[in-house]
Amino acid sequence: KSGFLHECKEKYSESLWKKFNFCFGCMPLAAIIENRIFCVHGGLSPELKDLSQLENISRPCEISDKGMLCDLLWSDPEDCSDGWADNHRGLGKTFGENQVEEFLKKHNFDLVVRSHQVTESGYKFFCGHKLVKIFSAPNLAGQFQNDGAILVVDKDLKCYFSVINSNFNQIN
């Protein structure tokens, strides 16, 4: 077993997990940096037609196992995907480079930043440098030897990474 629920139950209590989930439920589903960078936990959604849809979501709210909110939290980019498909994780969608390019062009963004998918180096680019996966937890649940990373965006919108080495000894 792995995952956040399991770790909370093992080390603390299920009630702590419920409190975290309430806090997560109050957070915005996405952030936009200087009208150029779209940040989201999971990924894109075929149901997100206009960014005003995000502003109209009252938080906290229940997240169903289908639809735009679910997709924004749980969708994943797939190298071999040529469209929208059901995600093998059971929640959200998978999407390919075409969907990233269409989304960026439609909304005049330069970059999609998303998380929720462990990467060996803490970050990994997709679709050239048009989408980046960030994973900030090194050594996920003691089961992976992955680095973590933090994306830093400066005032000129230049992006760089602070990497948290899997040995926890230093931040680069």
Coordinates of N, CA, C and O in Angstrom, one line a residue:
K1 N 0.8 -1.2 0.0 CA 0.0 0.0 0.0 C 0.9 1.2 0.0 O 1.9 1.3 0.6
S2 N 0.4 2.2 -0.7 CA 1.1 3.5 -0.7 C 0.1 4.6 -0.9 O -1.1 4.4 -1.0
G3 N 0.6 5.8 -0.8 CA -0.2 7.0 -1.0 C -0.4 7.7 0.3 O 0.0 7.3 1.4
F4 N -1.0 8.9 0.1 CA -1.1 9.9 1.2 C -2.0 9.3 2.3 O -1.7 9.5 3.5
L5 N -3.2 8.7 2.0 CA -4.1 8.2 3.0 C -3.4 7.1 3.8 O -3.4 7.2 5.0
H6 N -2.7 6.2 3.1 CA -2.0 5.1 3.8 C -0.9 5.7 4.8 O -0.8 5.3 5.9
E7 N -0.2 6.7 4.3 CA 0.9 7.2 5.1 C 0.3 8.0 6.3 O 0.8 7.8 7.5
C8 N -0.8 8.7 6.1 CA -1.4 9.4 7.3 C -1.9 8.4 8.3 O -1.7 8.6 9.5
K9 N -2.6 7.3 7.8 CA -3.1 6.3 8.7 C -2.0 5.6 9.5 O -2.1 5.3 10.7
E10 N -0.9 5.3 8.8 CA 0.2 4.6 9.4 C 0.9 5.4 10.5 O 1.2 4.9 11.5
K11 N 1.1 6.7 10.2 CA 2.0 7.5 11.0 C 1.1 8.3 12.0 O 1.6 8.7 13.1
Y12 N -0.1 8.7 11.6 CA -0.9 9.6 12.5 C -2.3 9.0 12.6 O -2.5 8.2 13.5
S13 N -3.2 9.5 11.8 CA -4.6 9.0 11.9 C -5.4 9.4 10.6 O -5.0 10.3 9.9
E14 N -6.5 8.7 10.4 CA -7.3 9.0 9.3 C -7.9 10.4 9.4 O -8.2 11.1 8.4
S15 N -8.1 10.8 10.7 CA -8.7 12.1 10.8 C -7.8 13.2 10.4 O -8.2 14.3 9.9
L16 N -6.5 13.0 10.5 CA -5.5 14.0 9.9 C -5.7 14.1 8.4 O -5.7 15.1 7.8
W17 N -5.8 12.9 7.8 CA -6.0 12.8 6.3 C -7.3 13.6 5.9 O -7.3 14.4 4.9
K18 N -8.3 13.5 6.7 CA -9.6 14.2 6.4 C -9.4 15.7 6.5 O -9.9 16.5 5.7
K19 N -8.6 16.1 7.5 CA -8.3 17.6 7.7 C -7.5 18.1 6.5 O -7.8 19.2 6.0
F20 N -6.5 17.3 6.1 CA -5.8 17.8 4.9 C -6.7 17.9 3.7 O -6.6 18.8 2.9
N21 N -7.6 16.9 3.5 CA -8.5 16.9 2.4 C -9.4 18.1 2.4 O -9.7 18.7 1.4
F22 N -9.9 18.5 3.6 CA -10.7 19.7 3.7 C -9.9 20.9 3.2 O -10.4 21.7 2.5
C23 N -8.6 21.0 3.7 CA -7.8 22.1 3.3 C -7.5 22.1 1.8 O -7.6 23.2 1.1
F24 N -7.3 20.9 1.2 CA -7.1 20.8 -0.2 C -8.3 21.3 -1.0 O -8.3 21.9 -2.0
G25 N -9.5 21.0 -0.4 CA -10.8 21.3 -1.0 C -11.0 22.8 -1.0 O -11.8 23.3 -1.8
C26 N -10.3 23.6 -0.2 CA -10.5 25.0 -0.2 C -9.5 25.7 -1.1 O -9.7 26.9 -1.4
M27 N -8.5 25.0 -1.6 CA -7.5 25.6 -2.5 C -8.0 25.8 -3.9 O -8.9 25.1 -4.3
P28 N -7.5 26.8 -4.6 CA -7.9 27.0 -6.0 C -7.5 25.8 -6.8 O -6.5 25.1 -6.5
L29 N -8.2 25.5 -7.9 CA -7.9 24.4 -8.7 C -6.8 24.7 -9.7 O -6.1 23.7 -10.2
A30 N -6.5 25.9 -10.0 CA -5.5 26.3 -10.9 C -5.0 27.7 -10.6 O -5.7 28.4 -9.9
A31 N -3.8 28.0 -11.1 CA -3.3 29.4 -10.9 C -2.7 29.8 -12.3 O -2.2 28.9 -13.0
I32 N -2.8 31.0 -12.5 CA -2.2 31.6 -13.8 C -1.2 32.7 -13.4 O -1.5 33.6 -12.6
I33 N 0.1 32.5 -13.9 CA 1.1 33.4 -13.5 C 1.3 34.4 -14.7 O 1.6 34.0 -15.8
E34 N 1.1 35.7 -14.4 CA 1.3 36.7 -15.4 C 0.6 36.4 -16.8 O 1.2 36.8 -17.8
N35 N -0.5 35.8 -16.8 CA -1.2 35.4 -18.0 C -0.4 34.6 -19.0 O -0.7 34.6 -20.2
R36 N 0.7 34.0 -18.5 CA 1.5 33.2 -19.5 C 1.7 31.7 -19.0 O 2.0 30.9 -19.8
I37 N 1.6 31.5 -17.7 CA 1.9 30.1 -17.2 C 0.7 29.6 -16.5 O 0.2 30.2 -15.6
F38 N 0.2 28.4 -16.9 CA -1.0 27.8 -16.3 C -0.5 26.7 -15.4 O 0.2 25.8 -15.8
C39 N -0.9 26.8 -14.1 CA -0.5 25.8 -13.1 C -1.7 25.0 -12.6 O -2.7 25.6 -12.3
V40 N -1.5 23.7 -12.5 CA -2.6 22.8 -12.1 C -2.0 21.6 -11.5 O -0.9 21.2 -11.8
H41 N -2.8 21.0 -10.6 CA -2.3 19.7 -9.9 C -2.2 18.6 -10.9 O -1.1 17.9 -11.0
G42 N -3.2 18.3 -11.7 CA -3.2 17.1 -12.6 C -2.9 17.5 -14.0 O -1.8 17.3 -14.5
G43 N -3.9 18.0 -14.7 CA -3.6 18.2 -16.1 C -4.8 19.0 -16.7 O -5.5 19.7 -16.1
L44 N -4.9 18.8 -18.0 CA -5.9 19.5 -18.8 C -7.2 18.7 -18.8 O -7.2 17.5 -18.5
S45 N -8.3 19.3 -19.3 CA -9.6 18.7 -19.4 C -10.2 19.0 -20.7 O -10.2 20.2 -21.1
P46 N -10.9 18.1 -21.4 CA -11.6 18.4 -22.6 C -12.8 19.3 -22.3 O -13.4 19.9 -23.2
E47 N -13.2 19.3 -21.1 CA -14.4 20.1 -20.7 C -14.1 21.5 -20.3 O -15.0 22.3 -20.2
L48 N -12.8 21.9 -20.2 CA -12.4 23.2 -19.9 C -12.4 24.0 -21.2 O -11.4 23.9 -22.0
K49 N -13.4 24.7 -21.5 CA -13.6 25.5 -22.8 C -13.1 26.9 -22.6 O -12.6 27.5 -23.5
D50 N -13.4 27.5 -21.4 CA -13.1 28.9 -21.2 C -12.6 29.0 -19.7 O -13.1 28.4 -18.8
L51 N -11.6 29.8 -19.5 CA -11.0 30.0 -18.2 C -11.9 30.5 -17.2 O -11.7 30.3 -16.0
S52 N -13.0 31.2 -17.6 CA -14.0 31.7 -16.7 C -14.7 30.6 -15.9 O -15.2 30.8 -14.8
Q53 N -14.7 29.4 -16.5 CA -15.2 28.2 -15.8 C -14.5 28.0 -14.5 O -15.2 27.6 -13.5
L54 N -13.2 28.3 -14.4 CA -12.5 28.1 -13.2 C -12.9 29.1 -12.1 O -13.0 28.8 -10.9
E55 N -13.2 30.3 -12.5 CA -13.6 31.4 -11.6 C -15.0 31.1 -11.0 O -15.3 31.6 -10.0
N56 N -15.8 30.3 -11.7 CA -17.2 30.1 -11.3 C -17.3 28.9 -10.4 O -18.4 28.6 -10.0
I57 N -16.2 28.3 -10.0 CA -16.3 27.1 -9.1 C -16.2 27.6 -7.7 O -15.2 28.3 -7.3
S58 N -17.2 27.3 -6.9 CA -17.2 27.6 -5.5 C -16.4 26.6 -4.7 O -16.7 25.4 -4.9
R59 N -15.5 27.0 -3.9 CA -14.7 26.1 -3.1 C -15.0 26.3 -1.7 O -15.4 27.4 -1.3
P60 N -15.0 25.3 -0.8 CA -14.7 24.0 -1.1 C -15.9 23.3 -1.8 O -17.0 23.8 -1.7
C61 N -15.6 22.3 -2.6 CA -16.6 21.5 -3.3 C -16.2 20.1 -3.4 O -15.1 19.7 -3.3
E62 N -17.2 19.3 -3.6 CA -17.0 17.8 -3.8 C -16.4 17.6 -5.2 O -16.8 18.3 -6.2
I63 N -15.5 16.7 -5.3 CA -14.9 16.4 -6.6 C -15.4 15.0 -7.0 O -15.2 14.0 -6.3
S64 N -16.2 14.9 -8.1 CA -16.7 13.7 -8.6 C -15.6 12.9 -9.3 O -14.5 13.4 -9.5
D65 N -15.9 11.7 -9.7 CA -14.8 10.8 -10.3 C -14.8 11.0 -11.8 O -14.2 10.3 -12.5
K66 N -15.6 12.0 -12.3 CA -15.6 12.3 -13.8 C -15.8 13.8 -13.9 O -16.3 14.5 -13.0
G67 N -15.4 14.4 -15.0 CA -15.7 15.8 -15.3 C -14.5 16.7 -15.2 O -13.4 16.2 -14.9
M68 N -14.7 17.9 -15.4 CA -13.6 18.9 -15.5 C -12.8 19.0 -14.2 O -11.6 19.0 -14.2
L69 N -13.4 19.0 -13.0 CA -12.7 19.1 -11.7 C -11.8 17.9 -11.5 O -10.7 18.0 -11.2
C70 N -12.4 16.7 -11.8 CA -11.6 15.5 -11.7 C -10.4 15.5 -12.7 O -9.3 15.2 -12.3
D71 N -10.6 16.0 -13.9 CA -9.5 16.0 -14.9 C -8.4 17.0 -14.4 O -7.3 16.7 -14.6
L72 N -8.8 18.1 -13.9 CA -7.8 19.1 -13.5 C -6.9 18.6 -12.4 O -5.8 18.9 -12.2
L73 N -7.5 17.7 -11.6 CA -6.8 17.1 -10.4 C -6.0 15.9 -10.8 O -4.9 15.6 -10.2
W74 N -6.5 15.1 -11.7 CA -5.9 13.7 -11.9 C -5.5 13.4 -13.3 O -5.0 12.2 -13.5
S75 N -5.7 14.2 -14.3 CA -5.3 13.8 -15.7 C -3.8 13.8 -15.9 O -3.0 14.5 -15.1
D76 N -3.3 13.0 -16.8 CA -1.9 12.9 -17.1 C -1.5 13.0 -18.5 O -2.3 12.5 -19.4
P77 N -0.4 13.6 -18.9 CA 0.1 13.6 -20.3 C 0.6 12.2 -20.6 O 1.2 11.6 -19.7
E78 N 0.5 11.8 -21.8 CA 1.0 10.5 -22.3 C 1.7 10.7 -23.5 O 1.2 11.3 -24.5
D79 N 2.9 10.2 -23.6 CA 3.8 10.3 -24.8 C 3.1 9.8 -26.0 O 3.2 10.4 -27.1
C80 N 2.4 8.7 -25.9 CA 1.9 8.0 -27.1 C 0.4 8.4 -27.4 O -0.2 7.8 -28.3
S81 N -0.1 9.3 -26.6 CA -1.5 9.7 -26.8 C -1.7 10.7 -27.9 O -0.9 11.6 -28.1
D82 N -2.7 10.4 -28.7 CA -3.0 11.3 -29.8 C -4.4 12.0 -29.6 O -5.0 12.4 -30.5
G83 N -4.9 12.0 -28.4 CA -6.2 12.6 -28.1 C -6.5 12.4 -26.6 O -5.6 12.1 -25.8
W84 N -7.7 12.6 -26.3 CA -8.2 12.3 -25.0 C -8.6 10.9 -24.8 O -9.2 10.3 -25.7
A85 N -8.2 10.3 -23.7 CA -8.6 8.9 -23.4 C -8.8 8.8 -21.9 O -8.3 9.6 -21.1
D86 N -9.5 7.7 -21.4 CA -9.6 7.5 -20.0 C -8.2 7.1 -19.4 O -7.4 6.4 -20.1
N87 N -8.0 7.6 -18.3 CA -6.7 7.4 -17.6 C -6.7 6.0 -17.0 O -7.6 5.6 -16.4
H88 N -5.5 5.3 -17.1 CA -5.3 4.0 -16.6 C -5.4 4.0 -15.0 O -5.6 3.0 -14.4
R89 N -5.2 5.2 -14.4 CA -5.3 5.3 -12.9 C -6.8 5.2 -12.5 O -7.0 5.0 -11.3
G90 N -7.7 5.3 -13.4 CA -9.1 5.2 -13.0 C -9.8 6.6 -12.8 O -11.0 6.7 -12.7
L91 N -9.0 7.6 -12.8 CA -9.6 9.0 -12.6 C -8.9 9.9 -13.6 O -7.7 9.8 -13.9
G92 N -9.7 10.9 -14.1 CA -9.2 11.8 -15.1 C -9.0 11.2 -16.5 O -9.4 10.1 -16.8
K93 N -8.3 12.0 -17.3 CA -8.0 11.6 -18.7 C -6.5 11.6 -18.9 O -5.7 12.0 -18.1
T94 N -6.2 11.0 -20.1 CA -4.8 11.2 -20.6 C -4.9 12.1 -21.8 O -6.0 12.1 -22.4
F95 N -3.8 12.8 -22.1 CA -3.8 13.7 -23.2 C -2.5 13.7 -23.8 O -1.5 13.4 -23.2
G96 N -2.4 14.1 -25.1 CA -1.1 14.2 -25.8 C -0.6 15.6 -26.1 O -1.2 16.6 -25.6
E97 N 0.4 15.6 -26.9 CA 1.0 16.9 -27.3 C 0.0 17.8 -28.0 O 0.1 19.0 -27.8
N98 N -0.8 17.2 -28.8 CA -1.8 18.1 -29.6 C -2.7 18.8 -28.6 O -3.0 20.0 -28.8
Q99 N -3.1 18.2 -27.5 CA -4.0 18.8 -26.6 C -3.3 20.0 -25.8 O -3.8 21.0 -25.5
V100 N -2.0 19.7 -25.5 CA -1.2 20.8 -24.9 C -1.0 22.0 -25.8 O -1.3 23.1 -25.4
E101 N -0.7 21.7 -27.0 CA -0.5 22.8 -28.0 C -1.8 23.6 -28.2 O -1.7 24.8 -28.3
E102 N -2.9 22.9 -28.4 CA -4.2 23.6 -28.6 C -4.5 24.4 -27.4 O -5.0 25.6 -27.5
F103 N -4.3 23.9 -26.2 CA -4.7 24.6 -25.0 C -3.8 25.9 -24.9 O -4.3 27.0 -24.6
L104 N -2.5 25.8 -25.1 CA -1.6 26.9 -25.0 C -2.0 28.0 -26.0 O -2.0 29.2 -25.7
K105 N -2.2 27.6 -27.2 CA -2.6 28.5 -28.3 C -3.9 29.2 -28.0 O -4.0 30.4 -28.1
K106 N -4.9 28.4 -27.6 CA -6.2 29.0 -27.3 C -6.2 30.1 -26.2 O -6.9 31.1 -26.3
H107 N -5.4 29.8 -25.2 CA -5.4 30.7 -24.1 C -4.2 31.6 -24.0 O -4.0 32.4 -23.0
N108 N -3.4 31.6 -25.1 CA -2.2 32.4 -25.2 C -1.2 32.2 -24.0 O -0.6 33.2 -23.5
F109 N -1.0 31.0 -23.6 CA -0.1 30.6 -22.5 C 1.2 30.1 -23.2 O 1.2 29.7 -24.3
D110 N 2.3 30.2 -22.4 CA 3.6 29.7 -22.9 C 3.9 28.3 -22.3 O 4.7 27.5 -22.8
L111 N 3.3 28.0 -21.1 CA 3.7 26.8 -20.4 C 2.6 26.3 -19.5 O 1.8 27.1 -18.9
V112 N 2.5 25.0 -19.4 CA 1.6 24.3 -18.4 C 2.5 23.7 -17.4 O 3.4 23.0 -17.7
V113 N 2.2 24.0 -16.1 CA 3.0 23.4 -15.0 C 2.0 22.5 -14.3 O 0.9 22.9 -13.9
R114 N 2.4 21.2 -14.1 CA 1.5 20.3 -13.4 C 2.3 19.4 -12.5 O 3.5 19.3 -12.6
S115 N 1.6 18.7 -11.6 CA 2.4 17.9 -10.6 C 1.7 16.5 -10.6 O 1.2 16.0 -11.6
H116 N 1.7 15.9 -9.5 CA 1.0 14.6 -9.2 C 1.5 13.4 -9.9 O 0.8 12.4 -9.9
Q117 N 2.7 13.4 -10.5 CA 3.3 12.3 -11.1 C 4.7 12.2 -10.8 O 5.5 13.1 -11.2
V118 N 5.1 11.2 -10.1 CA 6.5 11.1 -9.7 C 7.4 11.0 -10.9 O 7.1 10.4 -11.9
T119 N 8.5 11.8 -10.8 CA 9.6 11.8 -11.8 C 10.9 11.6 -11.1 O 11.1 12.0 -10.0
E120 N 11.8 10.9 -11.8 CA 13.1 10.5 -11.2 C 13.9 11.7 -10.8 O 14.5 11.8 -9.7
S121 N 13.9 12.8 -11.6 CA 14.7 13.9 -11.4 C 14.0 15.1 -10.7 O 14.5 16.1 -10.5
G122 N 12.7 14.8 -10.3 CA 11.9 15.9 -9.7 C 11.1 16.7 -10.7 O 10.1 17.3 -10.3
Y123 N 11.5 16.7 -11.9 CA 10.8 17.4 -12.9 C 11.1 16.8 -14.3 O 12.1 16.1 -14.4
K124 N 10.1 16.9 -15.2 CA 10.3 16.3 -16.5 C 9.5 17.1 -17.5 O 8.3 17.4 -17.3
F125 N 10.1 17.4 -18.6 CA 9.4 18.2 -19.7 C 8.6 17.2 -20.6 O 8.9 16.1 -20.7
F126 N 7.5 17.8 -21.1 CA 6.7 17.1 -22.1 C 6.3 18.0 -23.2 O 6.3 19.3 -22.9
C127 N 6.1 17.5 -24.4 CA 5.7 18.4 -25.5 C 6.8 19.5 -25.7 O 6.5 20.7 -25.7
G128 N 8.0 19.1 -25.9 CA 9.1 20.0 -26.0 C 9.3 20.6 -24.6 O 9.5 19.9 -23.6
H129 N 9.2 21.9 -24.4 CA 9.3 22.5 -23.1 C 7.9 23.3 -22.9 O 7.9 24.3 -22.2
K130 N 6.9 22.7 -23.4 CA 5.6 23.4 -23.2 C 4.8 22.9 -22.0 O 3.8 23.6 -21.6
L131 N 5.1 21.8 -21.5 CA 4.5 21.3 -20.2 C 5.6 20.8 -19.4 O 6.5 20.1 -19.9
V132 N 5.6 21.0 -18.1 CA 6.6 20.5 -17.2 C 5.8 19.8 -16.0 O 4.9 20.3 -15.5
K133 N 6.3 18.6 -15.7 CA 5.8 17.8 -14.5 C 6.7 18.1 -13.4 O 7.9 18.0 -13.5
I134 N 6.2 18.6 -12.3 CA 7.0 18.9 -11.1 C 6.5 17.9 -10.0 O 5.4 17.6 -9.8
F135 N 7.5 17.3 -9.3 CA 7.2 16.4 -8.2 C 8.1 16.8 -7.0 O 9.3 16.6 -7.1
S136 N 7.6 17.4 -6.0 CA 8.4 18.0 -4.9 C 8.8 17.0 -3.8 O 9.6 17.4 -3.0
A137 N 8.2 15.8 -3.8 CA 8.5 14.9 -2.6 C 9.6 13.9 -3.0 O 9.4 13.0 -3.8
P138 N 10.9 14.1 -2.5 CA 11.9 13.2 -2.8 C 11.6 11.8 -2.0 O 11.0 11.8 -1.0
N139 N 12.1 10.8 -2.6 CA 11.9 9.4 -2.0 C 10.5 9.2 -1.7 O 10.2 8.8 -0.5
L140 N 9.6 9.3 -2.6 CA 8.1 9.2 -2.4 C 7.8 7.9 -1.5 O 8.1 6.8 -1.9
A141 N 7.2 8.2 -0.4 CA 6.7 7.1 0.6 C 7.8 6.1 0.8 O 7.5 5.0 1.2
G142 N 9.1 6.4 0.7 CA 10.1 5.5 0.9 C 10.2 4.3 -0.1 O 11.0 3.4 0.1
Q143 N 9.4 4.5 -1.2 CA 9.4 3.4 -2.2 C 10.1 3.8 -3.5 O 10.3 2.9 -4.3
F144 N 10.4 5.0 -3.7 CA 11.1 5.5 -4.9 C 12.4 6.2 -4.5 O 12.5 6.8 -3.4
Q145 N 13.4 6.2 -5.3 CA 14.6 7.0 -5.1 C 14.6 8.2 -6.1 O 15.5 8.4 -6.8
N146 N 13.5 8.9 -6.0 CA 13.4 10.1 -6.9 C 13.8 11.3 -6.2 O 13.7 11.5 -4.9
D147 N 14.3 12.3 -6.9 CA 14.6 13.6 -6.4 C 13.3 14.4 -6.4 O 12.3 14.0 -7.1
G148 N 13.2 15.4 -5.7 CA 12.1 16.3 -5.7 C 12.5 17.6 -6.4 O 13.7 17.9 -6.5
A149 N 11.6 18.5 -6.8 CA 12.0 19.7 -7.4 C 10.9 20.8 -7.1 O 9.8 20.5 -6.8
I150 N 11.4 22.0 -7.1 CA 10.6 23.2 -6.9 C 10.8 24.1 -8.1 O 12.0 24.3 -8.4
L151 N 9.8 24.5 -8.8 CA 9.9 25.4 -9.9 C 9.9 26.8 -9.4 O 9.1 27.2 -8.6
V152 N 10.9 27.6 -9.8 CA 11.0 29.0 -9.4 C 10.8 29.8 -10.7 O 11.5 29.6 -11.7
V153 N 9.9 30.8 -10.6 CA 9.7 31.7 -11.7 C 10.1 33.1 -11.3 O 9.5 33.6 -10.3
D154 N 11.0 33.7 -12.0 CA 11.5 35.0 -11.6 C 10.6 36.1 -12.2 O 9.6 35.8 -12.9
K155 N 10.9 37.3 -11.9 CA 10.0 38.5 -12.3 C 10.0 38.6 -13.8 O 9.0 39.2 -14.4
D156 N 10.9 38.1 -14.6 CA 10.9 38.1 -16.0 C 10.3 36.8 -16.6 O 10.4 36.6 -17.8
L157 N 9.7 36.0 -15.8 CA 9.1 34.7 -16.1 C 10.1 33.7 -16.6 O 9.7 32.7 -17.3
K158 N 11.3 33.8 -16.2 CA 12.3 32.8 -16.5 C 12.2 31.7 -15.4 O 12.0 32.1 -14.2
C159 N 12.2 30.5 -15.8 CA 11.9 29.4 -14.9 C 13.2 28.6 -14.7 O 14.0 28.4 -15.6
Y160 N 13.4 28.2 -13.4 CA 14.5 27.3 -13.1 C 14.0 26.5 -11.9 O 13.0 26.7 -11.3
F161 N 14.8 25.4 -11.7 CA 14.4 24.4 -10.7 C 15.4 24.4 -9.5 O 16.6 24.5 -9.7
S162 N 14.9 24.3 -8.3 CA 15.6 23.9 -7.2 C 15.4 22.4 -7.0 O 14.2 22.0 -6.8
V163 N 16.4 21.6 -7.0 CA 16.2 20.2 -6.9 C 16.6 19.7 -5.5 O 17.6 20.1 -4.9
I164 N 15.7 18.9 -4.9 CA 15.9 18.3 -3.6 C 16.4 16.9 -3.8 O 15.6 16.0 -4.3
N165 N 17.6 16.7 -3.6 CA 18.2 15.4 -3.9 C 17.6 14.3 -3.0 O 17.2 14.5 -1.9
S166 N 17.5 13.1 -3.6 CA 16.9 12.0 -2.9 C 17.6 11.6 -1.6 O 17.0 11.0 -0.8
N167 N 18.8 12.0 -1.5 CA 19.6 11.7 -0.3 C 19.3 12.8 0.8 O 19.9 12.7 1.9
F168 N 18.5 13.8 0.5 CA 18.1 14.8 1.5 C 19.2 15.7 2.0 O 19.0 16.5 2.9
N169 N 20.4 15.5 1.5 CA 21.5 16.3 2.1 C 21.6 17.7 1.6 O 22.3 18.5 2.3
Q170 N 21.1 18.0 0.4 CA 21.3 19.3 -0.1 C 20.2 19.7 -1.1 O 19.6 18.9 -1.6
I171 N 20.1 21.0 -1.2 CA 19.2 21.5 -2.2 C 20.1 22.3 -3.2 O 20.9 23.1 -2.8
N172 N 19.9 22.0 -4.5 CA 20.7 22.6 -5.6 C 20.0 23.8 -6.1 O 18.8 23.7 -6.4

